[in-house]
Coordinates of C-alpha atoms in Angstrom, one line a residue:
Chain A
X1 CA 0.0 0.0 0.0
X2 CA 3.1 2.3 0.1
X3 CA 2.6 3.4 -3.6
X4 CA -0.6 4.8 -2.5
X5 CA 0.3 6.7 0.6
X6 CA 2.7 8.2 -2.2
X7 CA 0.3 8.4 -4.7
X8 CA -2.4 10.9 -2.5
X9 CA -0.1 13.9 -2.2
X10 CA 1.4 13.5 -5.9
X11 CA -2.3 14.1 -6.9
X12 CA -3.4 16.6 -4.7
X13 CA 0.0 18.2 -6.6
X14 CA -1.6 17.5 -9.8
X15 CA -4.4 19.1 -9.3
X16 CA -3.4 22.1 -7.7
X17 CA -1.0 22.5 -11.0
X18 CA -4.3 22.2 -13.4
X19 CA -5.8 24.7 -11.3
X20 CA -2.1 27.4 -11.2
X21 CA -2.2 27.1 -15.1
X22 CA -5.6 28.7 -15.9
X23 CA -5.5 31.0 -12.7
X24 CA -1.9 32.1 -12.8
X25 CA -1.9 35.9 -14.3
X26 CA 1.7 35.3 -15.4
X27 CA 1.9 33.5 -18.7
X28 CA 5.6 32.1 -18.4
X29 CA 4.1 30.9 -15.2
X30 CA 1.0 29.4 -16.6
X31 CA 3.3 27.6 -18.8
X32 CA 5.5 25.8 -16.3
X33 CA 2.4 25.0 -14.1
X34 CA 1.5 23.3 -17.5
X35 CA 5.0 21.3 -17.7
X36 CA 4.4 20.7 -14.1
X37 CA 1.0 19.4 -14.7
X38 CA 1.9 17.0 -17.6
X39 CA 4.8 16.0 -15.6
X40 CA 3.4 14.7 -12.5
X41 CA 0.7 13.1 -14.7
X42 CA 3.4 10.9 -16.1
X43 CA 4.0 10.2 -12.8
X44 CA 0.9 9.0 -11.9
X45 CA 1.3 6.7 -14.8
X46 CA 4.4 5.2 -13.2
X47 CA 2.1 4.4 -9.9
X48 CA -0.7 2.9 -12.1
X49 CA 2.1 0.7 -13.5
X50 CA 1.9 1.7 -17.1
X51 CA 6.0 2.8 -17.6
X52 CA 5.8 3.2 -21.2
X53 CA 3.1 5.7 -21.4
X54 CA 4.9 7.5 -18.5
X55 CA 7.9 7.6 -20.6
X56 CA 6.7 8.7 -23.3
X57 CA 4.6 11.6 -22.1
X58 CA 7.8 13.0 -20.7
X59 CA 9.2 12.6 -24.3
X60 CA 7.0 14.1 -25.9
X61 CA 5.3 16.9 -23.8
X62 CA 8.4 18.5 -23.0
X63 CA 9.1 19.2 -26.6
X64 CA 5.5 20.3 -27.1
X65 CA 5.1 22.6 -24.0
X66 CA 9.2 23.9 -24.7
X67 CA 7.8 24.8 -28.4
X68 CA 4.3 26.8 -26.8
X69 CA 6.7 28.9 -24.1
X70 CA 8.6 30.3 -27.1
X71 CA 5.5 30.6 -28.6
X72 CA 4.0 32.4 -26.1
X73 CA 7.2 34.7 -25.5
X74 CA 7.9 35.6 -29.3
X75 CA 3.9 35.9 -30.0
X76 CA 3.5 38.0 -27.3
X77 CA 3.8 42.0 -26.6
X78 CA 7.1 42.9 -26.3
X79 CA 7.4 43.2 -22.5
X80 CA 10.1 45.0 -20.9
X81 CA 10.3 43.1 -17.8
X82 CA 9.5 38.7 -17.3
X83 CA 6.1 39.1 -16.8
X84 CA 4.2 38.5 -19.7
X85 CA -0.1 39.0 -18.9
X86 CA -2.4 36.1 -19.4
X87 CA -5.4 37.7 -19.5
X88 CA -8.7 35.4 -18.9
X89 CA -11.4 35.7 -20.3
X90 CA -15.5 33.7 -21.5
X91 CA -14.6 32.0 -18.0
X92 CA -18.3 31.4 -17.9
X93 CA -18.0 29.5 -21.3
X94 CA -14.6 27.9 -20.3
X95 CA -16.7 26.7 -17.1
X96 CA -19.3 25.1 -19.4
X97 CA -16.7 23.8 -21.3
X98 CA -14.5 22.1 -18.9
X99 CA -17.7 20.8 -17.5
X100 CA -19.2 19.3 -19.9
X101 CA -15.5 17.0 -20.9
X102 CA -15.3 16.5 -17.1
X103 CA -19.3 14.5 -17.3
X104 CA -17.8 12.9 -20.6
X105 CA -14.5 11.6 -19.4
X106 CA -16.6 10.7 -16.4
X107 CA -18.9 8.5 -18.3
X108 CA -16.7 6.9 -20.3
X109 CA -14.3 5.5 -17.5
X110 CA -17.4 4.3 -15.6
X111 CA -18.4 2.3 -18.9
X112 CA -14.9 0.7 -19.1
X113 CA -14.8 -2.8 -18.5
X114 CA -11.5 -2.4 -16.6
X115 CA -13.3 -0.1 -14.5
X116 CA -12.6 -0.8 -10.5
X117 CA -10.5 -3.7 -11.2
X118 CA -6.8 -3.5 -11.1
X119 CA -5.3 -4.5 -14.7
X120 CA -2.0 -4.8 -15.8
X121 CA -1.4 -2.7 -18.9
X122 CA 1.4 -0.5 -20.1
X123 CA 4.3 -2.6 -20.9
X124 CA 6.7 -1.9 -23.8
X125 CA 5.7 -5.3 -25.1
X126 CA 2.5 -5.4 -24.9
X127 CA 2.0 -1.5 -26.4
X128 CA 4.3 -2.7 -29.4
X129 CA 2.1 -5.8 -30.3
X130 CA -1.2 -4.1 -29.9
X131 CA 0.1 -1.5 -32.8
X132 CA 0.7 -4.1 -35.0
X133 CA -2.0 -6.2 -34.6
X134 CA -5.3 -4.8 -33.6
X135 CA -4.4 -1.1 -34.5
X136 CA -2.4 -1.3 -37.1
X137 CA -4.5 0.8 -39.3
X138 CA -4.9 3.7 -36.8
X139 CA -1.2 3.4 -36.0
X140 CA -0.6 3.6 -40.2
X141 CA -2.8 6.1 -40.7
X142 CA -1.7 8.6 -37.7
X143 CA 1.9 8.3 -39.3
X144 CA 0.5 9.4 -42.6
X145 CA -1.2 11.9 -40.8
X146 CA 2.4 13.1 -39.4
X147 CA 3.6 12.9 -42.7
X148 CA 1.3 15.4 -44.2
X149 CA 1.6 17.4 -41.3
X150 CA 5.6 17.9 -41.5
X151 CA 5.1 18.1 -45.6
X152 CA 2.6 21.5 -44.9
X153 CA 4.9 22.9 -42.7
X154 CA 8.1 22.6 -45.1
X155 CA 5.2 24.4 -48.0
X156 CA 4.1 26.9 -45.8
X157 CA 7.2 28.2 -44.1
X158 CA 9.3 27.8 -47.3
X159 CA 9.5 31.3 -49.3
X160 CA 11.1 30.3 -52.7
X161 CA 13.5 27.9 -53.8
X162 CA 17.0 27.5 -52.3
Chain B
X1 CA 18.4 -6.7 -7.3
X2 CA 20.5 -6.8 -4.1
X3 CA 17.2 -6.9 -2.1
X4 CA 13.9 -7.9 -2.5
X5 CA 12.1 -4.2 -1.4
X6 CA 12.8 -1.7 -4.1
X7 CA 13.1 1.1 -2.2
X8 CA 15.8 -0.5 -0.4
X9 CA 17.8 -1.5 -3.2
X10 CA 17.6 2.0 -4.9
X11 CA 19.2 3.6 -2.0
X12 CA 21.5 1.2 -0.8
X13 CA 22.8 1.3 -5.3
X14 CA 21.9 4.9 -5.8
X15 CA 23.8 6.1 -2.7
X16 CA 27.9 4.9 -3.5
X17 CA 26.3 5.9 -7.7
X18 CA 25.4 9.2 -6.2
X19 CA 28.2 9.5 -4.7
X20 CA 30.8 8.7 -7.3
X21 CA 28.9 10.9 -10.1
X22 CA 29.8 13.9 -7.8
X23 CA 32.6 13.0 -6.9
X24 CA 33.7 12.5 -10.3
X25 CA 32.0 16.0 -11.4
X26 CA 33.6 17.9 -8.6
X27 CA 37.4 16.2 -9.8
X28 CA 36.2 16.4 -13.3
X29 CA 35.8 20.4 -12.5
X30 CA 40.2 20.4 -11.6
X31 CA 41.3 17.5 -14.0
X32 CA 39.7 19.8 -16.5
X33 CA 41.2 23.2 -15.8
X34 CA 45.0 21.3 -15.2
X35 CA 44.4 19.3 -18.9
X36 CA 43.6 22.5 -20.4
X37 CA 46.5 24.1 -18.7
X38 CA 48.7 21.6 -20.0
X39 CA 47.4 21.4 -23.4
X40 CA 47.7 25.2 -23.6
X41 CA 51.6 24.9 -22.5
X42 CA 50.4 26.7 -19.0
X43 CA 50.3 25.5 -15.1
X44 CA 46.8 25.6 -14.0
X45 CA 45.8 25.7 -10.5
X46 CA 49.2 24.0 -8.6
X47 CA 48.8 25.8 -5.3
X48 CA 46.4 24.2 -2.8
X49 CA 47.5 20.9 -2.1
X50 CA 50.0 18.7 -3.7
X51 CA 49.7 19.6 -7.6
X52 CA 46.5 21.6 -6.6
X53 CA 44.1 18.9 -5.5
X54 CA 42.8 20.6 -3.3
X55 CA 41.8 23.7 -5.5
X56 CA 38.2 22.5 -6.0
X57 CA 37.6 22.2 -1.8
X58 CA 38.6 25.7 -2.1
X59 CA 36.4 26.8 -5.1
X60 CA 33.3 24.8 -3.4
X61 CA 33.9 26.9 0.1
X62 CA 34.6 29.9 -1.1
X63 CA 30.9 29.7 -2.9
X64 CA 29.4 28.8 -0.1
X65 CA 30.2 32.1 1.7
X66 CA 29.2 34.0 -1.1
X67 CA 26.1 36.0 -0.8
X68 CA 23.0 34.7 -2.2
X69 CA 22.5 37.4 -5.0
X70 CA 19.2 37.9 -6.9
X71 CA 18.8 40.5 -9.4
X72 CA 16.2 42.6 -8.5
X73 CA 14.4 42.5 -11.6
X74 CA 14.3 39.0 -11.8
X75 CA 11.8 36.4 -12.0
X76 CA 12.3 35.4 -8.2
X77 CA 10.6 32.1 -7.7
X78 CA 11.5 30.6 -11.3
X79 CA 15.3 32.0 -11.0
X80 CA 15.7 30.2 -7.2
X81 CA 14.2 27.0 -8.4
X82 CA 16.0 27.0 -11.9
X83 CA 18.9 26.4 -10.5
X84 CA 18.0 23.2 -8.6
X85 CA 16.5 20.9 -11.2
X86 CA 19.3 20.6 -13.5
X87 CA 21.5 18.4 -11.1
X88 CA 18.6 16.6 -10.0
X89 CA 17.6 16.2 -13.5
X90 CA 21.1 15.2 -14.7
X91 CA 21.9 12.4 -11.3
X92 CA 18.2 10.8 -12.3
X93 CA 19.7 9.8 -15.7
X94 CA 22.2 7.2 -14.0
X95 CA 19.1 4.9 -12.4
X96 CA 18.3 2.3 -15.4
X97 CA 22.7 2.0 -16.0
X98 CA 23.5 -1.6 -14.8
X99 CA 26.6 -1.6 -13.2
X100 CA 27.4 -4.9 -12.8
X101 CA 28.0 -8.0 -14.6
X102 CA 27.2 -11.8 -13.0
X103 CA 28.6 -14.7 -15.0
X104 CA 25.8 -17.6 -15.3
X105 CA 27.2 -21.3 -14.7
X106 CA 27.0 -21.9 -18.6
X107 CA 29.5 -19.4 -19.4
X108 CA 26.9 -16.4 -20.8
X109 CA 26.8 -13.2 -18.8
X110 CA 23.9 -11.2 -17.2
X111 CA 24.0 -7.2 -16.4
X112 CA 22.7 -6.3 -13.6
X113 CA 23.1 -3.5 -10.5
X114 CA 20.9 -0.9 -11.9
X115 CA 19.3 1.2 -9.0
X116 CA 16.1 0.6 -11.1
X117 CA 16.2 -2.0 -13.7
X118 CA 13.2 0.0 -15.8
X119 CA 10.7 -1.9 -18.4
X120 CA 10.9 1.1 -20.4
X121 CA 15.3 1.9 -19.6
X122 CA 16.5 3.2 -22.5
X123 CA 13.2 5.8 -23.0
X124 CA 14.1 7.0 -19.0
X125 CA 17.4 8.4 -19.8
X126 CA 16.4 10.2 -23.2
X127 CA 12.9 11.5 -22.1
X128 CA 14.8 13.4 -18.4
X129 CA 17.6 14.4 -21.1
X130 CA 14.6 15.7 -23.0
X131 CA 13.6 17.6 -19.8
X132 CA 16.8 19.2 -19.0
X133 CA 16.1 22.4 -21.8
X134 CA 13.9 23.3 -19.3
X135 CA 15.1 24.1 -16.1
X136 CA 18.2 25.7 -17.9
X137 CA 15.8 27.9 -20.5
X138 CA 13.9 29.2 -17.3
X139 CA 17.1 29.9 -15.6
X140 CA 17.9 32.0 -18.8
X141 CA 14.5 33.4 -19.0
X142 CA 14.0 34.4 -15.3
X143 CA 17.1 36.4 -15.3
X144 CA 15.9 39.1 -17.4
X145 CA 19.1 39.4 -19.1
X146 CA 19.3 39.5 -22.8
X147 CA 22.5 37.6 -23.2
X148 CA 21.0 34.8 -21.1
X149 CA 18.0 34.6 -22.9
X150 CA 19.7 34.1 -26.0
X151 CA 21.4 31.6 -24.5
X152 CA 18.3 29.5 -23.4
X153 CA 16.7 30.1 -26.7
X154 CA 19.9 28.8 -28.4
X155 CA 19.9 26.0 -25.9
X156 CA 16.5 25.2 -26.4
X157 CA 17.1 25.1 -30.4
X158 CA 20.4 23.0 -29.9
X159 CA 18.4 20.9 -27.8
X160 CA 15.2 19.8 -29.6
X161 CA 17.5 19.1 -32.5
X162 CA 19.7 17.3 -31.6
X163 CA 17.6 15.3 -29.4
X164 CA 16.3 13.4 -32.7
X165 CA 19.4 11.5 -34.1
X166 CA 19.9 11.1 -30.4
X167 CA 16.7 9.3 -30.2
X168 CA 16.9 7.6 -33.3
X169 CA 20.5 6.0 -32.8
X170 CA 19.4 5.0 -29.3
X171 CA 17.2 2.9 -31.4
X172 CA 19.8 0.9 -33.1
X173 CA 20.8 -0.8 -30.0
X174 CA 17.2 -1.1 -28.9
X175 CA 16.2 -3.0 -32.4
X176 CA 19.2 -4.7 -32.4
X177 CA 18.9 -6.2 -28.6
X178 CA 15.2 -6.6 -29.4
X179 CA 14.2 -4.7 -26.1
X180 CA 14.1 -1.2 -24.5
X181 CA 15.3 -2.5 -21.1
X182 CA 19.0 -1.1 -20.9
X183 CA 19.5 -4.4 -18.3
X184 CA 19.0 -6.4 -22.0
X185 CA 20.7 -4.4 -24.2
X186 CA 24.3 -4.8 -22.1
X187 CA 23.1 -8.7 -21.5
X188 CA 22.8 -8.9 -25.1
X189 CA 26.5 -7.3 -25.9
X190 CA 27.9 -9.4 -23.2
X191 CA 27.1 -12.3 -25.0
X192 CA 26.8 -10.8 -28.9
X193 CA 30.0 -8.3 -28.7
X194 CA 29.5 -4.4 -28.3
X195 CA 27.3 -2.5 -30.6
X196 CA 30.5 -0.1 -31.5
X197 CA 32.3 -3.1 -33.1
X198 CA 29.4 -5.4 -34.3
X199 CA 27.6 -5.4 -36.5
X200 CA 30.7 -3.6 -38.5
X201 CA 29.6 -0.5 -40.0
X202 CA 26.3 0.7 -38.3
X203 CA 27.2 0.1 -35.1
X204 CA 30.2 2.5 -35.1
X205 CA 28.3 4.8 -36.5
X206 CA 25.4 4.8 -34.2
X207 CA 28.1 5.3 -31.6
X208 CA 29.5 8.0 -33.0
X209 CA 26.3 9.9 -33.9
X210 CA 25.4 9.4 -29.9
X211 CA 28.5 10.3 -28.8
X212 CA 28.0 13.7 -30.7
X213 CA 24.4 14.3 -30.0
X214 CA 25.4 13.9 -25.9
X215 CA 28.1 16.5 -26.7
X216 CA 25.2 18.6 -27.6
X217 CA 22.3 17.9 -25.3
X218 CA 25.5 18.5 -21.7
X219 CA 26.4 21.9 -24.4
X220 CA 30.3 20.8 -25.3
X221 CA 32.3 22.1 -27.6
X222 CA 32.3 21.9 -30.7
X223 CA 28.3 22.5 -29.8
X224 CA 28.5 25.0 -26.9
X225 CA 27.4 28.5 -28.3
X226 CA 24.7 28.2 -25.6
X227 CA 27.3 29.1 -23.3
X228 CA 29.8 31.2 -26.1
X229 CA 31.8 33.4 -23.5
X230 CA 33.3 35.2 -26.3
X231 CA 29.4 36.2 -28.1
X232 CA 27.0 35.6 -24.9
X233 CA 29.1 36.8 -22.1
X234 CA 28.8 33.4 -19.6
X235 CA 25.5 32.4 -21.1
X236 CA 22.0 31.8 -18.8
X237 CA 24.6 32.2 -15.6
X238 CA 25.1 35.4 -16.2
X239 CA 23.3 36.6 -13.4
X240 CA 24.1 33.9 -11.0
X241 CA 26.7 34.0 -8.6
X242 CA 27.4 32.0 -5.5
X243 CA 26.6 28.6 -4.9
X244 CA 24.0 28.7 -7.4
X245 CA 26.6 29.1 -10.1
X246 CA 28.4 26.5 -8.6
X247 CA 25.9 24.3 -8.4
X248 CA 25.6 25.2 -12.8
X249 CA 29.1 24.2 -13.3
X250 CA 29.1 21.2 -11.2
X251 CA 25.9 20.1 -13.3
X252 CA 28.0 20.6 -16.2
X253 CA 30.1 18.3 -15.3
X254 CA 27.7 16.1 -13.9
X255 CA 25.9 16.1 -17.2
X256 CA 29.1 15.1 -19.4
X257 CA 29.8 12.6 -17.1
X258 CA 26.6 10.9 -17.3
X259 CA 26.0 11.2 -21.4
X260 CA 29.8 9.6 -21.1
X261 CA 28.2 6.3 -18.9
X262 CA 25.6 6.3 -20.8
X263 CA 27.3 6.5 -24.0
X264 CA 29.7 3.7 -22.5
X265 CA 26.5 1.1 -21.6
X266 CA 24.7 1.5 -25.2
X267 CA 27.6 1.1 -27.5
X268 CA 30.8 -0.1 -25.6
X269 CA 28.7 -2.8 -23.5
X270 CA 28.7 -1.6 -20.2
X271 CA 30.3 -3.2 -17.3
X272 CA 32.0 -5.9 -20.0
X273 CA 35.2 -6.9 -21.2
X274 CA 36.0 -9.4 -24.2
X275 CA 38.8 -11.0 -21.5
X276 CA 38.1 -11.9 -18.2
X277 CA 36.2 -9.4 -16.2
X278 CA 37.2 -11.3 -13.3
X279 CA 34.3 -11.0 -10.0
X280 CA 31.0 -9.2 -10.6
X281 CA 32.2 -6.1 -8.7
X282 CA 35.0 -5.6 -11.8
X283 CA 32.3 -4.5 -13.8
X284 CA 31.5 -1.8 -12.0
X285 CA 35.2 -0.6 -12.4
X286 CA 35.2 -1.2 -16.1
X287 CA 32.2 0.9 -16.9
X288 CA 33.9 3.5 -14.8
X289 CA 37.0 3.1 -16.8
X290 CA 34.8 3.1 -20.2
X291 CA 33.3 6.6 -18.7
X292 CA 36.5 8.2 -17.7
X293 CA 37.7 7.5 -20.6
X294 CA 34.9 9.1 -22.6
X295 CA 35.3 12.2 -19.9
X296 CA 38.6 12.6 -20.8
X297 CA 37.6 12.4 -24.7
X298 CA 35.1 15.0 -24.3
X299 CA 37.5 17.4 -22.8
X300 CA 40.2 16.9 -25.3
X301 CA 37.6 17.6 -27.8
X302 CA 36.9 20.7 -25.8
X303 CA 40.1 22.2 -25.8
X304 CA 41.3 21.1 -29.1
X305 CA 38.4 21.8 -31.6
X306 CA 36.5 24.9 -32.5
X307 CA 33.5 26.0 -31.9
X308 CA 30.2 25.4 -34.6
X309 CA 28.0 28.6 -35.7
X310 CA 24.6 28.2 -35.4
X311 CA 23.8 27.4 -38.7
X312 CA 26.4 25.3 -39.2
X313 CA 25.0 23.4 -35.9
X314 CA 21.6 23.2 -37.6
X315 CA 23.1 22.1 -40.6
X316 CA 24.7 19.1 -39.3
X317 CA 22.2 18.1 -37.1
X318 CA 19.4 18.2 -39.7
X319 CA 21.1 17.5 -43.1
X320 CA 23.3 14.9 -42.0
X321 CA 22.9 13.2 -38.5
X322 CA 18.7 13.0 -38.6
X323 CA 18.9 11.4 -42.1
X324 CA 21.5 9.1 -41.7
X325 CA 20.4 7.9 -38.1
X326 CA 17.2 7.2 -40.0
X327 CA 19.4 4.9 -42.4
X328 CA 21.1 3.3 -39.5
X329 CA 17.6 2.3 -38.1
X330 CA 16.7 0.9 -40.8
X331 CA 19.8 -1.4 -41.7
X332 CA 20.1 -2.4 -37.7
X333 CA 16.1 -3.9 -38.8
X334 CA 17.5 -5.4 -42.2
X335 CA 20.4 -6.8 -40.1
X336 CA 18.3 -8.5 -37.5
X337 CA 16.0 -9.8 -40.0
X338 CA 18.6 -11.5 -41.9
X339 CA 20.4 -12.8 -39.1
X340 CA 17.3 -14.0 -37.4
X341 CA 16.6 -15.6 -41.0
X342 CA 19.7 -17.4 -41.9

């Protein structure tokens, strides 16, 4: 039972992350409460057992959120000190929003089969072999889909011909 | 595993690893600046302690005294914390390394001695070396300093591209062992012969392509304009002084000396020798050997080579390593399907 006295405070972390990104005022802030959040998720995948998925949301999130600070830095205003304003606003509709994925995630873990029970899922192994057997085609089709979208980004940012 | 409670084993293995990656990071810090000296026909630092041993004790107090400076106009929270993670970041690395080597009674050899012998190991070590932009970009951002920021933004770039033919060579021991564990991979070149030497061809070049993306991702030259003195002043530590900068340059080292282990268990097989190795705990002396000795490369690079330009940093990153660490992926399959077919 040790992981789970472990597992109560990383959590209550987690959560208090989720809520620093869209209350912080501070966008470089909101950004690492972000990296923070998708961080601690991954380890809350290590508790639940499943390494690989831990692994590889540290992978690739950290390139993904790295990519939206500069984003958010060189998109900006130009500031003249490290604060760079987040401001908020539709929180009503964000509310609504967030609410209405919350009942849907809800739903569909209480309709899951595996739902209660403890399962063992998440090995290397076992993630590799489900690719290429049962979803091959979505595993095909999503690299296709990767394709295209590195292709478009060559076309678009490309001026004229070297 | 030494003992059967996990928790246990990782402290009772991680505490001597911790140990001897510091260690090795605070000497590293000296055998650097008396290697340079020598190279650069001068003395270095020869005047605390026989042949200045003692010089980095003196460095290390004489930070500790310092006053903890913060510049006013920096981001406070994000500029304290910045400089924490990177070491933390960097010592996490070593975990999934097996250290030691146990011969079976039929003659075949099993790593083991890893303070956590990870399903995913090889995906642990590049995902944290993934994080490490992080910590270091904040520490450039939060300073409020233009040359820093350049430098985190430059580390940043540096970082995401080279972390792709880093990732995709990491592969070619992972497809050719037939497993991410880093426990298999140095099982499988204890018994198979080291990825550096065999299969001939792809494996020296995987190594080599590692060896140079790890030069990037710890920011040594040839690829250190992150940290250009001579364009960027002292790059994101500008504004830190103290034992906060001390703790930056001891994470350098730290860093380099953990791409070298890691460099060393991938591609030159870890804790194993093609003689003798002699009893299990003489593994754990190889692979320190392995990494000193790639330590030792990395500085001779340093002090020897020049320094890349930007472009010509993204140039060989993306014209050259990312396509031909694509190629090497793909033979290492060809290879294992034809020896798995003959």
């Amino acid at each position: 039972m040790s992981e789970f006295a472990l597992l109560f405070p990383v959590t209550v972390f987690l959560i208090l992350s989720a809520i620093s990104v869209v209350t912080t005022r501070n966008l470089v802030h909101s950004v690492f409460w972000l990296a923070s959040t998708l961080i601690t998720t991954a380890a809350v995948y290590v508790f639940l057992g499943a390494t690989f998925i831990a692994a590889i949301q540290l992978l690739l999130y950290t390139g993904g959120v790295i990519t939206l600070m500069l984003f958010g830095i060189m998109l900006s205003r130009r500031h003249s000190s490290t604060t760079v304003p987040n401001p908020s606003e539709h929180q009503l509709l964000g509310a609504v929003t967030a609410g209405g994925v919350l009942v849907l995630f809800l739903t569909a873990i209480w309709r899951t089969p595996a739902f209660g029970r403890v399962v063992d899922v998440g090995t290397s192994l076992d993630v590799g072999n489900l690719f290429l057997s049962e979803h091959l085609l979505a595993f095909e089709a999503l690299s296709v889909l990767l394709l295209a979208a590195m292709l478009g980004a060559i076309v678009l940012t490309r001026t004229s011909d070297p | 595993m030494i003992l059967d409670n996990p928790y246990l084993h990782a402290l009772i293995v991680g505490l001597p690893l911790l140990a001897v990656a510091l260690t090795v990071a605070g000497f590293g810090v000296f055998y650097e600046r008396r290697f340079a000296a020598w190279i650069q026909l001068r003395r270095g630092p020869v005047w605390v302690g026989p042949q200045g041993i003692f010089q980095i004790v003196a460095d290390a107090l004489k930070m500790f005294q310092k006053e903890d400076l913060v510049p006013a106009s920096a981001d406070q929270a994000i500029f304290k914390l910045a400089s924490w993670f990177p070491m933390f970041l960097a010592l996490s690395l070593l975990a999934v390394v097996p250290m030691g080597a146990v011969e079976a009674e039929d003659g075949s050899w099993t790593a083991a001695w890893a303070v956590s012998s990870l399903d995913v190991g090889i995906l642990w070590p590049l995902a944290l070396g993934g994080l490490m932009v992080f910590p270091l970009w904040a520490a450039g951002w939060s300073s409020n300093n233009k040359y820093s920021l350049l430098s985190g933004m430059r580390m940043v770039a540096q970082g995401i591209s080279y972390e792709i033919p880093m990732v995709l060579t990491a592969m070619v021991p992972v497809i050719l062992a037939g497993s991410l564990s880093l426990d298999d991979i140095v099982t499988y070149q204890m018994n198979h012969g080291w990825f550096a030497v065999w299969p001939p061809g792809p494996g020296l070049v995987a190594f080599v392509i590692f060896f140079l993306t790890s030069l990037a991702e710890a920011d040594r030259v040839p690829f250190d304009i992150p940290e250009a003195e001579s364009e960027i002043v002292g790059g994101i530590t500008i504004e830190y002084s103290g034992i906060r900068m001390g703790l930056f340059v001891l994470t350098e080292y730290a860093h380099t000396f953990v791409a070298a282990a890691l460099t060393a268990t991938l591609f030159l097989g870890g804790p194993h020798m093609p003689f003798s190795v002699g009893p299990a705990w003489m593994g754990v002396v190889w692979l320190l050997g392995k990494t000193l000795f790639l330590f030792f490369v990395i500085y001779w690079i340093r002090w020897t080579w020049l320094r890349y330009r930007a472009d010509q940093l993204m140039d060989l990153a993306w014209r050259w390593l990312v396509p031909v660490s694509l190629g090497l992926v793909m033979l290492s399959a060809v290879w294992v399907q034809l020896m798995e077919g003959k």
